[in-house]
Tab-separated table of C-alpha atoms in Angstrom:
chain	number	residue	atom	x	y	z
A	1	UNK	CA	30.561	-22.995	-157.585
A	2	UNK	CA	28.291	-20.731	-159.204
A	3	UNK	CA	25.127	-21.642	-161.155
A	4	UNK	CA	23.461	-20.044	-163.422
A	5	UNK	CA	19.990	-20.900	-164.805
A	6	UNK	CA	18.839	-19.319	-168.225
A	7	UNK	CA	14.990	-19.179	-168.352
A	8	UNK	CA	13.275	-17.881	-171.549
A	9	UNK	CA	9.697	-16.877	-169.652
A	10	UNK	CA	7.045	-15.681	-172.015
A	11	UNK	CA	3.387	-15.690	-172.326
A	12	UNK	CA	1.081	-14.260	-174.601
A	13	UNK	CA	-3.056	-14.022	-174.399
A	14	UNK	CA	-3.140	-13.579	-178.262
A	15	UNK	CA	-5.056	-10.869	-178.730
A	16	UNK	CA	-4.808	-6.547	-177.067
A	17	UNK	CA	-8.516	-6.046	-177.067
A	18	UNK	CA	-11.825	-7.343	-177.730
A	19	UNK	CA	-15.576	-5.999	-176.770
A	20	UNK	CA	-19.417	-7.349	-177.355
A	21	UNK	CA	-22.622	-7.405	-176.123
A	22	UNK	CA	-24.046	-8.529	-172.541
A	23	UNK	CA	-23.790	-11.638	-171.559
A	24	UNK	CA	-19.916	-11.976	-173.363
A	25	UNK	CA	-16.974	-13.248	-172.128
A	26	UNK	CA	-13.544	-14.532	-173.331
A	27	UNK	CA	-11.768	-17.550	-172.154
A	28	UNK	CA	-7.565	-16.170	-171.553
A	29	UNK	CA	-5.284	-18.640	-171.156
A	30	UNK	CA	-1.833	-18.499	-169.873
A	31	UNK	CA	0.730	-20.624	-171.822
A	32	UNK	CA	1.664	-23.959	-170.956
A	33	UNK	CA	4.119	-25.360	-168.566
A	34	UNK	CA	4.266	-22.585	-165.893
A	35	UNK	CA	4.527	-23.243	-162.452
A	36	UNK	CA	1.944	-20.404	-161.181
A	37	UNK	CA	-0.507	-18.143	-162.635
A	38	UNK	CA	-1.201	-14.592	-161.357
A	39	UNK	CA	-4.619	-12.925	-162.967
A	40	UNK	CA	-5.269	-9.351	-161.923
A	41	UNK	CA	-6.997	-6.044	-162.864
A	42	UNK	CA	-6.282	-2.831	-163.605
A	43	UNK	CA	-6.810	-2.132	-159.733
A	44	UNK	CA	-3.942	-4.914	-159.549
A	45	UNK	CA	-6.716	-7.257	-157.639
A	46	UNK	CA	-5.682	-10.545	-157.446
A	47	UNK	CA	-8.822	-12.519	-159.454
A	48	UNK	CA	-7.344	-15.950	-159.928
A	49	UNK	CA	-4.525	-18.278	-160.013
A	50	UNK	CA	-5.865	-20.717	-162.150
A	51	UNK	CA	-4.359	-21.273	-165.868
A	52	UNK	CA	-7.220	-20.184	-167.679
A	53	UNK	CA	-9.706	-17.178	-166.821
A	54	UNK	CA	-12.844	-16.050	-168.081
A	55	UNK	CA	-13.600	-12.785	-168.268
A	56	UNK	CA	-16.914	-11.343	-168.448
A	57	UNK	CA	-16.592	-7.525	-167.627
A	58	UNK	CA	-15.592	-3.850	-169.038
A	59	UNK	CA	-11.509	-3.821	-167.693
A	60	UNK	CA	-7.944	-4.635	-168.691
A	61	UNK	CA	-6.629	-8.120	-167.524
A	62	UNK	CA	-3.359	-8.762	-166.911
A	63	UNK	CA	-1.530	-12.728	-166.309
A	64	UNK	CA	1.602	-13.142	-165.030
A	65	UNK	CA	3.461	-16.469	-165.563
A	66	UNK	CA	6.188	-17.844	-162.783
A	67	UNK	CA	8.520	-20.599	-163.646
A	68	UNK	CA	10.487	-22.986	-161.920
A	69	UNK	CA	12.833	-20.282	-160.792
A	70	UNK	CA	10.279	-17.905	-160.041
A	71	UNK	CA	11.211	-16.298	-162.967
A	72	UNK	CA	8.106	-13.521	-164.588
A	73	UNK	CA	6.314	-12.908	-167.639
A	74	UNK	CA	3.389	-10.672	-168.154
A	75	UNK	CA	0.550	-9.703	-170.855
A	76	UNK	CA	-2.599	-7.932	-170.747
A	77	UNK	CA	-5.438	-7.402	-172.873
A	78	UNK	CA	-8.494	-5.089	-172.471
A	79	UNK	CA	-12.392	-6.192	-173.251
A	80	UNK	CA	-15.406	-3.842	-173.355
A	81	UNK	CA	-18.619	-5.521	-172.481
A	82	UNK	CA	-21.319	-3.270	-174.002
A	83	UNK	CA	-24.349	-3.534	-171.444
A	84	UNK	CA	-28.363	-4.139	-172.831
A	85	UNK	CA	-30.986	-3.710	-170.846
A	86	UNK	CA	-33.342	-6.203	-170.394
A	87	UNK	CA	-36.796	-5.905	-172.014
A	88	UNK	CA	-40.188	-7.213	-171.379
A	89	UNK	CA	-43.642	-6.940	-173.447
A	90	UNK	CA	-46.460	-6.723	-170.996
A	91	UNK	CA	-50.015	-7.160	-171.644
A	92	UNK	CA	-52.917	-9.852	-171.945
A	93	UNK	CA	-52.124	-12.584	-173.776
A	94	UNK	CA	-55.758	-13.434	-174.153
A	95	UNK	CA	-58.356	-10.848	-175.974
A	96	UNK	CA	-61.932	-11.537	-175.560
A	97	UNK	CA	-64.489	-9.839	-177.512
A	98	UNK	CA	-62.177	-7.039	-178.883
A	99	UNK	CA	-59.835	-6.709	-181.623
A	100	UNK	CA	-57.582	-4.005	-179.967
A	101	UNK	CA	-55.094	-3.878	-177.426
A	102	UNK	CA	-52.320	-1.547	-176.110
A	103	UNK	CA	-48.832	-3.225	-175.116
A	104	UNK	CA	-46.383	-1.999	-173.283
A	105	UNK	CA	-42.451	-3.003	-172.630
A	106	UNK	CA	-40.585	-2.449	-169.382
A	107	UNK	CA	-36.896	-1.473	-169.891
A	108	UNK	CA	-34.653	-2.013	-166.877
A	109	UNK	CA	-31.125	-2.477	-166.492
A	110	UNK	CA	-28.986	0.019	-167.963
A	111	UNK	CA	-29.036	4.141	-168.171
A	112	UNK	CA	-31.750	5.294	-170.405
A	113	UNK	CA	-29.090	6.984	-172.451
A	114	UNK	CA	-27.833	3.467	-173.693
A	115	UNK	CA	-31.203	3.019	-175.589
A	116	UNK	CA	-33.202	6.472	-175.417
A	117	UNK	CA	-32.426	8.124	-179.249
A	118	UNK	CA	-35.031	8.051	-182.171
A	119	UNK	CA	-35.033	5.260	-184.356
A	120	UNK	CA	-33.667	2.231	-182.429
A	121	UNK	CA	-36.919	0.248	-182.000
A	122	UNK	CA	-39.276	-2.358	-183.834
A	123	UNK	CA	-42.662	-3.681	-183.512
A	124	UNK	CA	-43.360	-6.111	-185.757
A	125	UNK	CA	-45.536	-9.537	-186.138
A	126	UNK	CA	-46.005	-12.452	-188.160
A	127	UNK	CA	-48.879	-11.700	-189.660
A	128	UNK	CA	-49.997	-9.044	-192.473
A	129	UNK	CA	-53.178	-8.505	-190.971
A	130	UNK	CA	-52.256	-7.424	-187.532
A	131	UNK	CA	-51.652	-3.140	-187.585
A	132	UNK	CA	-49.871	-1.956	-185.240
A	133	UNK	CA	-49.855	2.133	-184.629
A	134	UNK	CA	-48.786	4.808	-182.041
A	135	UNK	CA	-45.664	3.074	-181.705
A	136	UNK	CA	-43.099	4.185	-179.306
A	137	UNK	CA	-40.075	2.862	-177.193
A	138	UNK	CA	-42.463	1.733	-174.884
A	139	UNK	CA	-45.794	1.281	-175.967
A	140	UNK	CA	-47.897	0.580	-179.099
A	141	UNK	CA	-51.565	-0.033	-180.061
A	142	UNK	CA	-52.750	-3.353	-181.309
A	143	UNK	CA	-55.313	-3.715	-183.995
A	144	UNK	CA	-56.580	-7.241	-185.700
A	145	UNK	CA	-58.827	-7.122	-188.551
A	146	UNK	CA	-59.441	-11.179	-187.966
A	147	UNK	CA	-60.317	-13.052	-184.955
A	148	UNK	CA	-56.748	-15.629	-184.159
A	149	UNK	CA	-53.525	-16.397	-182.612
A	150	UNK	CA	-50.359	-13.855	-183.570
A	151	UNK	CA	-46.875	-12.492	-181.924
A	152	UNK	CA	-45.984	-9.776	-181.556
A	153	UNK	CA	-42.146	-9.122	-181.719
A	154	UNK	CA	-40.154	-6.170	-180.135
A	155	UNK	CA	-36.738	-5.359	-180.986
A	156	UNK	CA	-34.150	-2.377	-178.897
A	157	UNK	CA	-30.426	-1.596	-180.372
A	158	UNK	CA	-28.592	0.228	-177.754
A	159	UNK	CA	-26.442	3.152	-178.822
A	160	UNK	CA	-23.105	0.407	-178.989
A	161	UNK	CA	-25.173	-1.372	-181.812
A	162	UNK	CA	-26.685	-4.436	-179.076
A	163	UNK	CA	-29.402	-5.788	-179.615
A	164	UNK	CA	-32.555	-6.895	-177.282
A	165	UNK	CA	-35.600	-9.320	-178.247
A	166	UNK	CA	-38.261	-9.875	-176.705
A	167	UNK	CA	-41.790	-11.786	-178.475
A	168	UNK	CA	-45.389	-12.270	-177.117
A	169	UNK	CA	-47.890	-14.835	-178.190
A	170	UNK	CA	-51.508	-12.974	-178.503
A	171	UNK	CA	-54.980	-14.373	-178.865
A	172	UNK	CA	-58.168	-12.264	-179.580
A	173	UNK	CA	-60.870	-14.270	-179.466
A	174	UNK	CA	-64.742	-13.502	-179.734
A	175	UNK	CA	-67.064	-13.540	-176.799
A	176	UNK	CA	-69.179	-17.275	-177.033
A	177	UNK	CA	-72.800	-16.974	-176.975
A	178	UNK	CA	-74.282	-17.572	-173.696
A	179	UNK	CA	-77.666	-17.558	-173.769
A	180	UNK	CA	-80.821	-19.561	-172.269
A	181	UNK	CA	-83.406	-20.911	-174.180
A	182	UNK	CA	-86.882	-22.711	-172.813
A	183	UNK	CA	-88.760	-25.516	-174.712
A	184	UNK	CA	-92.044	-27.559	-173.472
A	185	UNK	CA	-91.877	-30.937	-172.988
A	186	UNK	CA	-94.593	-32.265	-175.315
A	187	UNK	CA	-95.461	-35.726	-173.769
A	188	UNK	CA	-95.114	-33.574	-170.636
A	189	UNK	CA	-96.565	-30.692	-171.507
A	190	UNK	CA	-97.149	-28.102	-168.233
A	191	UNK	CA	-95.101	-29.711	-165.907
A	192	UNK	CA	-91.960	-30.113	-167.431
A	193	UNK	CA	-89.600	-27.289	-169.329
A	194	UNK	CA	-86.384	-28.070	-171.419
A	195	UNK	CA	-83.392	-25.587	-170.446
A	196	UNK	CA	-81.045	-25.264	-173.029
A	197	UNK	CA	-77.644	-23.244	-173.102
């Protein structure tokens, strides 16, 4: 006797392609009900045999689906992952005696080319009385026309349209008095001085 087994082994990921910004990812699932689950690259690298598989990086991913009978089915889709770089304002968070400042902003973590181009940054703040001038991708100049607490906000879109955030809280405060004074004791007088800050 002969036997014959029909299978009717199909998957599909629901979707061909898909990109965003760093960090994204997308969950693929195989479809129910299969045996064994093959996820590889474009390098054919095995990655995982698990049902479901996140994936977080620029490639194509392909499943494969085994039945009972060890019979195949296959899909693939392809993500982009667009990278941004990380940013970072630096500079004192605490102003004494001063109402200016310079700020800078480290930029690490991807080719300059991703974010280098005119018009692609923002300095901003929360409050209308805080100027900010001689702005560029990496520095500005901080001026205060009021003694108080304010942030400063920096925004970066990277040539993919990403975007990067980064805020610092500021304080410029005045310098407190610090001065001596001497008074006579008057029940006292000659022997004993006050000393007053």
């Amino acid at each position: 006797s002969v036997y014959v087994s029909k299978t009717d082994t199909k998957t599909d990921l629901g979707l061909e392609s898909d990109e965003g910004c760093e960090p994204y990812f997308v969950a693929l699932k195989g479809d129910d009900g299969y045996e064994k689950y093959l996820w590889q690259n474009e390098a054919e690298d095995t990655l995982s045999f698990q049902q479901i598989f996140i994936a977080d990086k620029t490639g194509v991913f392909q499943v494969t689906v085994f039945d009972e009978y060890q019979c195949t089915a296959t899909d693939k889709m392809s993500l982009v992952v667009h990278p941004v770089p990380q940013i970072q304002i630096e500079g004192d968070s605490m102003i004494c005696g001063e109402k200016t400042t310079t700020l800078n902003v480290s930029i690490s973590g991807t080719d300059e080319n991703v974010w280098n181009f005119d018009g692609n940054y923002k300095w901003l703040s929360n409050k209308p009385d805080l100027y900010i001038g001689n702005q560029t991708h990496t520095t500005a100049k901080i001026e205060v026309s009021d003694w108080g607490d304010y942030e400063i906000y920096y925004q970066l879109t990277t040539i993919d349209g990403c975007s990067a955030n980064d805020t610092l809280k500021i304080r410029f405060h005045p310098k407190p008095d610090a001065n001596f004074s001497f008074e006579d004791d008057e029940k006292c007088k000659g022997y004993i001085r006050i000393l007053r800050f």
